Amino acid sequence: MRDVAVIGIGMTKFGELWNKSLRELFVEAALKAIKDAGVDHIDSMYVGCMTSGLFAQQEHLGALMADYLGQKHVPAYRVESACASGGLAFRLGFIEVASGMSDIVLVGGVEKMHTGADSTACLAAAADAEYESFLGITFPGLYAMIANAYKEKYNIPFDRFRKQLALVAVKNHENGSKNPNAQFPIKITVDTVVNSTLVADPLRLFDCSPVTDGAAAVILCPVELAKKYTDTIIKVAGSGAATSTIALAQRDDITYLDVVAKAAERAYKMAGVTPKDIDFAEVHDCFTIAEICVTEALGFFEPGKGAEAVEAGKTALDGEIPVNTSGGLKAKGHPVGATGVAQICELVEQLRGTAGDRQVKNAKRGLAQNMGGSGASSTVHILEVL
Amino acid sequence: MLTPRVYKEIPQRYRLEANKCKKCGRVNFPPRLVCPNCGSQEFEDYRLPTTGKILTYTVVRTPPVDFKLQKPIVLAIVELEDGTRIMCQVTDLPPYVENYDEIIKIGAPVELVFRKIFSEGEAGIHVYGYKCRLI
Ligand SMILES: [Zn+2]
């Protein structure tokens, strides 16, 4: 296998973008990544997207995006793994370059969610259609079940737990307020969260990531070739992916994201590092409880200690392991198919030292974790500055 | 939207028909062709018990459009007596509840019952299945 580097990144602003179409979003991000990398061609491309069919009655995204990107004849692959579509697309692009099959590969992710379609119903397609969504459960509902099980298992009083959840959103909005591409770059307080509308008990509106339009893209090439394009070589040191049960009820432990632990174990092994060696991370905070459970499964904290860690500021920008410096899905926005690729863009910004007000000091190695469904699929990538 | 035929002819909608691995004894609902525990492909028919306890639950305040008339809807993951887990709605609750946490407790005993799940669209056909109620 060849060593692989990320040499270009690009993303659109995330938000409610009624004036931009699915293809415009993707092409805008892809052009930025191509320009940032300075490449004059691409050998192949990947499009991570969850459900353009339900949102916009458009499938066949590989060909569509290659065509509109001016890359007719280039092989193009559409990758779907619910909200982990972007992360999985990145992994496949990495594998293609590592294998020697191609030298310069574009990986993009996109989702156009403001189309008039019922977004709750479109997203519910990522759950078990026959034994979950059929019953009326929604994604906030599934993660709310995880939250209630967590509170019970670790015996946390309701008021304290409610505040711990809120602190995840407060932290991510604090970081997001420093990100010009964020959908909601506003600071909030614990009161904002606990006084917002109940969505699925105990989760409220400000525990949930928003509905977002947006796209992100990166360019990959072999490390040897990267030296031609840049002095700051950012290597993909580890890549891991895993699956688990599609239905939450069948999970061995409802509070433990075994899929994340498996994907992380593989990425750590490939990179030859442990959780302690990670300087900062972008994780899948589709709901506040998700960030807590993910940080435990990644090995940053013991199971049951993730909520306390947020309370203690350990995941803040100046904490021992800054989590979601971009604002996360919560504040930056969550265009589902784009999220996994946007996380890689944030890692590269931090590793290049170009993250502005949200820059992590001495950021040498970052981790990105992307997740599909209620924890049925996940990818973990570790990037480091050579 | 699934057409009625897709779900109406699935036995598991109306009967608690599961299968049990002949090799390791693991019960699967819905039935599977490959045992997730041991990989065996040998099964026998198995009927699920109808009582169990709540493992976790939530109150969905913003359900999909077909459930709007029932909102909010309460859903739970129930662990049945034999350890098999299913997700279902919690039914037969009072029409207005201030604080669901006071009525529904994790660990509370429940029994499965046959109920209407939703009606498809305006004056659409009824869709039936299992729910649970507190006992
Ligand atoms: Zn078995």
Short mmCIF file of C-alpha atoms in Angstrom, two decimals, chain A:
data_model
loop_
_atom_site.label_atom_id
_atom_site.label_comp_id
_atom_site.label_asym_id
_atom_site.label_seq_id
_atom_site.Cartn_x
_atom_site.Cartn_y
_atom_site.Cartn_z
CA MET A 1 0.00 0.00 0.00
CA ARG A 2 1.17 3.51 -0.79
CA ASP A 3 1.04 6.35 1.76
CA VAL A 4 -1.73 8.80 0.89
CA ALA A 5 -1.99 12.55 1.50
CA VAL A 6 -4.82 15.08 1.46
CA ILE A 7 -3.62 17.95 -0.73
CA GLY A 8 -6.77 19.98 -1.26
CA ILE A 9 -9.97 20.87 0.58
CA GLY A 10 -13.08 22.86 -0.25
CA MET A 11 -16.54 23.35 1.14
CA THR A 12 -19.59 25.48 0.59
CA LYS A 13 -21.06 27.52 3.37
CA PHE A 14 -23.52 25.27 5.21
CA GLY A 15 -27.08 26.46 5.65
CA GLU A 16 -30.62 26.72 4.37
CA LEU A 17 -29.69 27.39 0.75
CA TRP A 18 -32.90 27.43 -1.28
CA ASN A 19 -31.12 29.22 -4.12
CA LYS A 20 -28.56 26.44 -4.64
CA SER A 21 -29.23 23.09 -6.27
CA LEU A 22 -27.76 19.71 -5.41
CA ARG A 23 -25.30 19.79 -8.32
CA GLU A 24 -24.26 23.41 -7.73
CA LEU A 25 -23.40 22.63 -4.12
CA PHE A 26 -21.24 19.67 -5.08
CA VAL A 27 -19.46 21.40 -7.96
CA GLU A 28 -18.74 24.51 -5.88
CA ALA A 29 -17.02 22.46 -3.17
CA ALA A 30 -15.20 20.26 -5.70
CA LEU A 31 -13.85 23.26 -7.65
CA LYS A 32 -12.54 24.80 -4.44
CA ALA A 33 -10.76 21.55 -3.53
CA ILE A 34 -9.23 21.22 -7.01
CA LYS A 35 -8.04 24.83 -6.89
CA ASP A 36 -6.71 24.44 -3.35
CA ALA A 37 -4.73 21.34 -4.38
CA GLY A 38 -3.48 22.90 -7.60
CA VAL A 39 -4.06 19.76 -9.66
CA ASP A 40 -4.83 19.99 -13.37
CA HIS A 41 -6.87 16.77 -13.60
CA ILE A 42 -8.45 14.02 -11.51
CA ASP A 43 -8.28 10.29 -12.21
CA SER A 44 -11.54 9.36 -10.51
CA MET A 45 -14.11 10.72 -8.10
CA TYR A 46 -16.42 9.66 -5.28
CA VAL A 47 -19.72 11.26 -4.29
CA GLY A 48 -20.95 10.62 -0.75
CA CYS A 49 -24.66 11.24 -0.51
CA MET A 50 -27.31 9.67 1.68
CA THR A 51 -30.64 10.13 0.01
CA SER A 52 -30.87 12.57 -2.89
CA GLY A 53 -33.56 10.24 -4.24
CA LEU A 54 -35.94 10.98 -1.39
CA PHE A 55 -34.94 14.63 -1.00
CA ALA A 56 -34.65 15.65 -4.64
CA GLN A 57 -35.77 12.70 -6.82
CA GLN A 58 -32.24 12.52 -8.14
CA GLU A 59 -30.07 9.39 -8.17
CA HIS A 60 -27.12 8.54 -10.43
CA LEU A 61 -24.98 11.16 -8.74
CA GLY A 62 -21.63 9.85 -9.98
CA ALA A 63 -22.38 10.65 -13.59
CA LEU A 64 -24.30 13.84 -12.80
CA MET A 65 -21.52 15.36 -10.73
CA ALA A 66 -18.70 14.29 -13.09
CA ASP A 67 -20.62 15.83 -15.98
CA TYR A 68 -21.25 19.16 -14.22
CA LEU A 69 -17.71 19.28 -12.83
CA GLY A 70 -16.41 19.19 -16.40
CA GLN A 71 -15.03 15.68 -15.86
CA LYS A 72 -16.93 13.74 -18.51
CA HIS A 73 -15.40 10.24 -18.99
CA VAL A 74 -13.85 10.17 -15.50
CA PRO A 75 -15.04 7.17 -13.45
CA ALA A 76 -17.34 8.34 -10.65
CA TYR A 77 -18.80 6.39 -7.72
CA ARG A 78 -21.73 7.29 -5.50
CA VAL A 79 -21.31 6.01 -1.94
CA GLU A 80 -24.15 5.60 0.53
CA SER A 81 -23.98 4.69 4.20
CA ALA A 82 -26.67 7.00 5.59
CA CYS A 83 -25.04 9.88 7.53
CA ALA A 84 -21.64 8.13 7.19
CA SER A 85 -21.75 8.35 3.38
CA GLY A 86 -19.07 11.05 3.29
CA GLY A 87 -16.71 9.20 5.63
CA LEU A 88 -17.10 5.98 3.68
CA ALA A 89 -16.56 7.80 0.36
CA PHE A 90 -13.33 9.20 1.80
CA ARG A 91 -12.22 5.71 2.82
CA LEU A 92 -12.85 4.35 -0.68
CA GLY A 93 -10.95 7.23 -2.29
CA PHE A 94 -8.08 6.55 0.14
CA ILE A 95 -8.10 2.85 -0.76
CA GLU A 96 -8.05 3.63 -4.48
CA VAL A 97 -4.98 5.85 -4.15
CA ALA A 98 -3.26 3.55 -1.64
CA SER A 99 -3.77 0.58 -3.95
CA GLY A 100 -1.97 2.29 -6.80
CA MET A 101 -5.04 2.17 -9.04
CA SER A 102 -5.22 5.98 -9.30
CA ASP A 103 -2.99 8.92 -8.40
CA ILE A 104 -5.33 11.87 -8.03
CA VAL A 105 -8.79 11.22 -6.61
CA LEU A 106 -11.52 13.67 -5.64
CA VAL A 107 -13.83 12.74 -2.76
CA GLY A 108 -16.88 14.91 -2.26
CA GLY A 109 -19.98 14.72 -0.12
CA VAL A 110 -23.26 16.52 -0.63
CA GLU A 111 -26.80 16.74 0.66
CA LYS A 112 -29.58 19.05 -0.42
CA MET A 113 -32.11 18.78 2.43
CA HIS A 114 -34.26 21.87 1.91
CA THR A 115 -36.35 20.71 -1.01
CA GLY A 116 -39.86 20.67 0.44
CA ALA A 117 -39.57 16.96 1.23
CA ASP A 118 -40.33 15.86 4.82
CA SER A 119 -36.76 15.67 6.14
CA THR A 120 -37.73 13.62 9.22
CA ALA A 121 -39.22 10.96 6.94
CA CYS A 122 -36.28 11.04 4.50
CA LEU A 123 -33.78 10.57 7.33
CA ALA A 124 -35.87 7.81 8.92
CA ALA A 125 -34.99 5.70 5.88
CA ALA A 126 -31.61 5.13 7.54
CA ALA A 127 -33.30 3.18 10.35
CA ASP A 128 -34.88 -0.30 9.97
CA ALA A 129 -37.85 0.51 7.72
CA GLU A 130 -39.86 -2.56 8.75
CA TYR A 131 -39.14 -2.74 12.48
CA GLU A 132 -38.32 0.84 13.48
CA SER A 133 -39.53 3.64 11.17
CA PHE A 134 -42.78 1.72 10.56
CA LEU A 135 -43.63 2.28 14.22
CA GLY A 136 -43.25 6.07 14.03
CA ILE A 137 -39.78 6.30 15.59
CA THR A 138 -37.58 9.15 14.33
CA PHE A 139 -33.82 9.71 14.65
CA PRO A 140 -34.21 12.14 17.54
CA GLY A 141 -36.34 9.38 19.10
CA LEU A 142 -33.68 6.70 18.65
CA TYR A 143 -30.95 8.84 20.19
CA ALA A 144 -33.37 9.89 22.95
CA MET A 145 -33.71 6.18 23.79
CA ILE A 146 -29.91 5.95 23.98
CA ALA A 147 -29.91 9.02 26.25
CA ASN A 148 -32.51 7.59 28.64
CA ALA A 149 -30.68 4.27 28.77
CA TYR A 150 -27.38 6.09 29.49
CA LYS A 151 -28.88 8.13 32.32
CA GLU A 152 -30.34 4.95 33.84
CA LYS A 153 -27.22 2.82 33.42
CA TYR A 154 -24.89 5.37 34.98
CA ASN A 155 -27.50 6.49 37.51
CA ILE A 156 -27.21 10.23 36.78
CA PRO A 157 -29.88 12.50 38.32
CA PHE A 158 -32.12 14.00 35.60
CA ASP A 159 -31.19 17.66 36.18
CA ARG A 160 -27.47 16.97 36.11
CA PHE A 161 -27.76 14.81 32.99
CA ARG A 162 -29.93 17.43 31.28
CA LYS A 163 -27.22 20.01 31.89
CA GLN A 164 -24.44 17.69 30.70
CA LEU A 165 -26.26 17.17 27.40
CA ALA A 166 -26.78 20.92 27.04
CA LEU A 167 -23.08 21.59 27.60
CA VAL A 168 -22.23 19.62 24.45
CA ALA A 169 -24.36 22.00 22.38
CA VAL A 170 -23.02 25.06 24.20
CA LYS A 171 -19.41 24.02 23.50
CA ASN A 172 -20.07 23.23 19.85
CA HIS A 173 -21.85 26.54 19.26
CA GLU A 174 -18.96 28.32 20.97
CA ASN A 175 -16.59 26.70 18.44
CA GLY A 176 -19.03 27.15 15.56
CA SER A 177 -19.23 30.88 16.27
CA LYS A 178 -15.62 31.01 15.03
CA ASN A 179 -16.33 29.13 11.80
CA PRO A 180 -17.37 31.28 8.82
CA ASN A 181 -18.86 28.25 7.05
CA ALA A 182 -21.14 27.29 9.96
CA GLN A 183 -24.90 27.30 9.54
CA PHE A 184 -25.50 28.65 13.07
CA PRO A 185 -22.35 30.57 14.12
CA ILE A 186 -24.05 31.80 17.29
CA LYS A 187 -23.18 31.32 20.94
CA ILE A 188 -25.83 29.78 23.15
CA THR A 189 -26.22 29.01 26.87
CA VAL A 190 -27.45 26.02 28.86
CA ASP A 191 -30.75 27.90 29.24
CA THR A 192 -31.12 28.15 25.45
CA VAL A 193 -31.00 24.35 25.28
CA VAL A 194 -33.14 23.42 28.28
CA ASN A 195 -35.82 25.95 27.35
CA SER A 196 -36.04 24.90 23.69
CA THR A 197 -38.92 22.77 22.35
CA LEU A 198 -39.05 19.11 23.32
CA VAL A 199 -38.42 16.93 20.26
CA ALA A 200 -38.09 13.45 21.78
CA ASP A 201 -37.76 13.27 25.57
CA PRO A 202 -35.25 14.10 26.95
CA LEU A 203 -33.84 15.69 23.76
CA ARG A 204 -34.86 19.21 22.85
CA LEU A 205 -34.44 21.21 19.66
CA PHE A 206 -30.98 22.46 20.69
CA ASP A 207 -29.81 18.90 21.34
CA CYS A 208 -30.36 18.16 17.63
CA SER A 209 -28.20 18.96 14.62
CA PRO A 210 -30.06 21.08 12.06
CA VAL A 211 -31.37 20.33 8.57
CA THR A 212 -28.68 21.63 6.23
CA ASP A 213 -27.76 22.07 2.58
CA GLY A 214 -24.07 21.86 1.76
CA ALA A 215 -21.14 20.07 0.22
CA ALA A 216 -17.47 19.42 0.98
CA ALA A 217 -14.66 17.93 -1.09
CA VAL A 218 -11.02 16.88 -0.77
CA ILE A 219 -8.25 15.80 -3.13
CA LEU A 220 -6.12 12.74 -2.37
CA CYS A 221 -2.84 11.65 -3.91
CA PRO A 222 0.20 9.55 -2.95
CA VAL A 223 2.51 11.19 -0.38
CA GLU A 224 5.38 11.00 -2.89
CA LEU A 225 3.38 13.01 -5.41
CA ALA A 226 2.04 15.41 -2.76
CA LYS A 227 5.50 16.97 -2.41
CA LYS A 228 5.00 18.44 -5.88
CA TYR A 229 1.92 20.35 -4.70
CA THR A 230 2.57 21.37 -1.10
CA ASP A 231 5.16 21.73 1.66
CA THR A 232 2.71 20.75 4.38
CA ILE A 233 2.15 17.04 3.81
CA ILE A 234 -0.95 15.78 5.60
CA LYS A 235 -0.97 12.02 5.60
CA VAL A 236 -3.94 9.70 6.06
CA ALA A 237 -2.31 7.66 8.82
CA GLY A 238 -5.25 5.43 9.67
CA SER A 239 -8.60 4.42 8.22
CA GLY A 240 -11.20 2.20 9.87
CA ALA A 241 -14.77 1.31 9.04
CA ALA A 242 -17.30 -1.00 10.67
CA THR A 243 -20.95 -2.01 10.77
CA SER A 244 -23.28 -3.12 13.55
CA THR A 245 -26.97 -4.03 13.88
CA ILE A 246 -29.28 -1.81 11.86
CA ALA A 247 -31.92 -1.81 14.64
CA LEU A 248 -31.11 -0.19 17.98
CA ALA A 249 -33.06 -2.84 19.89
CA GLN A 250 -30.61 -5.53 18.74
CA ARG A 251 -27.50 -3.70 20.01
CA ASP A 252 -25.75 -5.63 22.84
CA ASP A 253 -25.49 -2.47 24.94
CA ILE A 254 -27.76 0.38 23.86
CA THR A 255 -25.47 2.97 25.48
CA TYR A 256 -22.25 1.74 23.85
CA LEU A 257 -21.49 2.44 20.17
CA ASP A 258 -19.69 -0.81 19.37
CA VAL A 259 -19.52 0.23 15.71
CA VAL A 260 -17.40 3.25 16.62
CA ALA A 261 -15.14 1.21 18.87
CA LYS A 262 -14.52 -1.29 16.05
CA ALA A 263 -13.83 1.34 13.39
CA ALA A 264 -11.54 3.20 15.82
CA GLU A 265 -9.63 0.06 16.78
CA ARG A 266 -8.81 -0.51 13.10
CA ALA A 267 -7.80 3.12 12.47
CA TYR A 268 -5.61 3.27 15.60
CA LYS A 269 -3.94 0.02 14.59
CA MET A 270 -3.18 1.21 11.06
CA ALA A 271 -1.81 4.51 12.37
CA GLY A 272 0.12 2.79 15.15
CA VAL A 273 -1.28 5.16 17.77
CA THR A 274 -3.57 5.11 20.82
CA PRO A 275 -6.39 7.50 21.83
CA LYS A 276 -3.85 9.42 23.97
CA ASP A 277 -1.87 10.33 20.84
CA ILE A 278 -4.80 12.22 19.26
CA ASP A 279 -4.55 16.01 19.56
CA PHE A 280 -8.13 16.89 18.55
CA ALA A 281 -11.18 15.25 16.96
CA GLU A 282 -14.21 15.89 14.80
CA VAL A 283 -16.99 13.52 15.86
CA HIS A 284 -20.56 12.76 14.83
CA ASP A 285 -22.66 14.88 17.22
CA CYS A 286 -25.94 14.47 15.34
CA PHE A 287 -27.44 14.73 18.84
CA THR A 288 -25.75 15.86 22.05
CA ILE A 289 -25.89 12.34 23.53
CA ALA A 290 -24.14 10.99 20.43
CA GLU A 291 -21.01 13.06 21.08
CA ILE A 292 -20.85 11.75 24.64
CA CYS A 293 -21.19 8.11 23.58
CA VAL A 294 -18.78 8.53 20.65
CA THR A 295 -16.00 10.01 22.81
CA GLU A 296 -16.32 6.96 25.06
CA ALA A 297 -16.26 4.46 22.18
CA LEU A 298 -13.21 6.22 20.70
CA GLY A 299 -11.40 5.55 23.98
CA PHE A 300 -10.99 9.23 24.95
CA PHE A 301 -12.96 8.50 28.15
CA GLU A 302 -14.10 5.39 29.99
CA PRO A 303 -17.69 4.25 29.36
CA GLY A 304 -19.94 6.37 31.57
CA LYS A 305 -17.36 9.16 31.90
CA GLY A 306 -18.06 11.05 28.66
CA ALA A 307 -20.80 13.22 30.15
CA GLU A 308 -18.61 14.26 33.10
CA ALA A 309 -15.76 15.02 30.70
CA VAL A 310 -17.89 17.63 28.89
CA GLU A 311 -18.89 19.11 32.24
CA ALA A 312 -15.20 19.38 33.21
CA GLY A 313 -14.32 21.15 29.95
CA LYS A 314 -12.04 18.35 28.77
CA THR A 315 -13.44 18.52 25.22
CA ALA A 316 -13.41 22.32 24.96
CA LEU A 317 -11.14 24.12 22.47
CA ASP A 318 -8.54 24.58 25.22
CA GLY A 319 -9.25 21.24 26.91
CA GLU A 320 -7.17 18.07 26.95
CA ILE A 321 -8.83 16.71 23.80
CA PRO A 322 -10.71 19.41 21.84
CA VAL A 323 -13.77 17.85 20.17
CA ASN A 324 -15.66 19.39 17.26
CA THR A 325 -13.56 22.49 16.81
CA SER A 326 -15.56 23.25 13.64
CA GLY A 327 -18.76 23.58 15.65
CA GLY A 328 -19.65 19.98 14.90
CA LEU A 329 -22.82 18.87 13.23
CA LYS A 330 -24.71 20.88 15.84
CA ALA A 331 -23.49 24.38 14.91
CA LYS A 332 -21.70 23.91 11.60
CA GLY A 333 -24.72 22.04 10.21
CA HIS A 334 -25.34 18.46 9.08
CA PRO A 335 -25.91 18.03 5.32
CA VAL A 336 -25.85 14.30 5.95
CA GLY A 337 -23.87 13.02 2.96
CA ALA A 338 -21.37 15.90 3.18
CA THR A 339 -20.64 15.68 6.89
CA GLY A 340 -17.92 13.00 6.77
CA VAL A 341 -15.95 14.92 4.14
CA ALA A 342 -16.44 18.27 5.93
CA GLN A 343 -14.88 16.67 9.03
CA ILE A 344 -11.77 15.88 6.97
CA CYS A 345 -11.69 19.52 5.76
CA GLU A 346 -11.64 20.69 9.41
CA LEU A 347 -8.82 18.26 10.26
CA VAL A 348 -6.76 19.63 7.37
CA GLU A 349 -7.43 23.27 8.38
CA GLN A 350 -6.26 22.50 11.91
CA LEU A 351 -3.19 20.54 10.76
CA ARG A 352 -2.22 23.30 8.33
CA GLY A 353 -2.64 25.83 11.13
CA THR A 354 -5.20 27.84 9.14
CA ALA A 355 -8.22 27.39 11.46
CA GLY A 356 -8.13 31.02 12.62
CA ASP A 357 -9.82 31.78 15.95
CA ARG A 358 -10.63 28.12 16.52
CA GLN A 359 -7.07 26.89 15.94
CA VAL A 360 -5.91 24.12 18.31
CA LYS A 361 -2.36 24.77 19.55
CA ASN A 362 0.25 22.29 18.29
CA ALA A 363 -2.26 20.27 16.27
CA LYS A 364 -0.20 17.45 14.76
CA ARG A 365 -2.64 14.55 14.66
CA GLY A 366 -6.42 14.67 14.31
CA LEU A 367 -9.21 12.11 14.21
CA ALA A 368 -12.52 12.24 12.29
CA GLN A 369 -15.42 9.95 13.20
CA ASN A 370 -18.54 9.73 11.03
CA MET A 371 -21.60 7.61 11.81
CA GLY A 372 -24.68 6.22 10.04
CA GLY A 373 -28.09 5.56 11.59
CA SER A 374 -28.30 4.97 15.33
CA GLY A 375 -24.80 3.46 15.18
CA ALA A 376 -25.13 0.88 12.41
CA SER A 377 -22.14 2.12 10.42
CA SER A 378 -19.12 4.25 11.21
CA THR A 379 -15.78 5.36 9.81
CA VAL A 380 -12.76 6.69 11.69
CA HIS A 381 -9.85 8.45 10.02
CA ILE A 382 -6.61 9.68 11.54
CA LEU A 383 -4.65 12.42 9.75
CA GLU A 384 -1.22 13.67 10.72
CA VAL A 385 1.32 16.24 9.58
CA LEU A 386 4.44 14.60 8.25
#
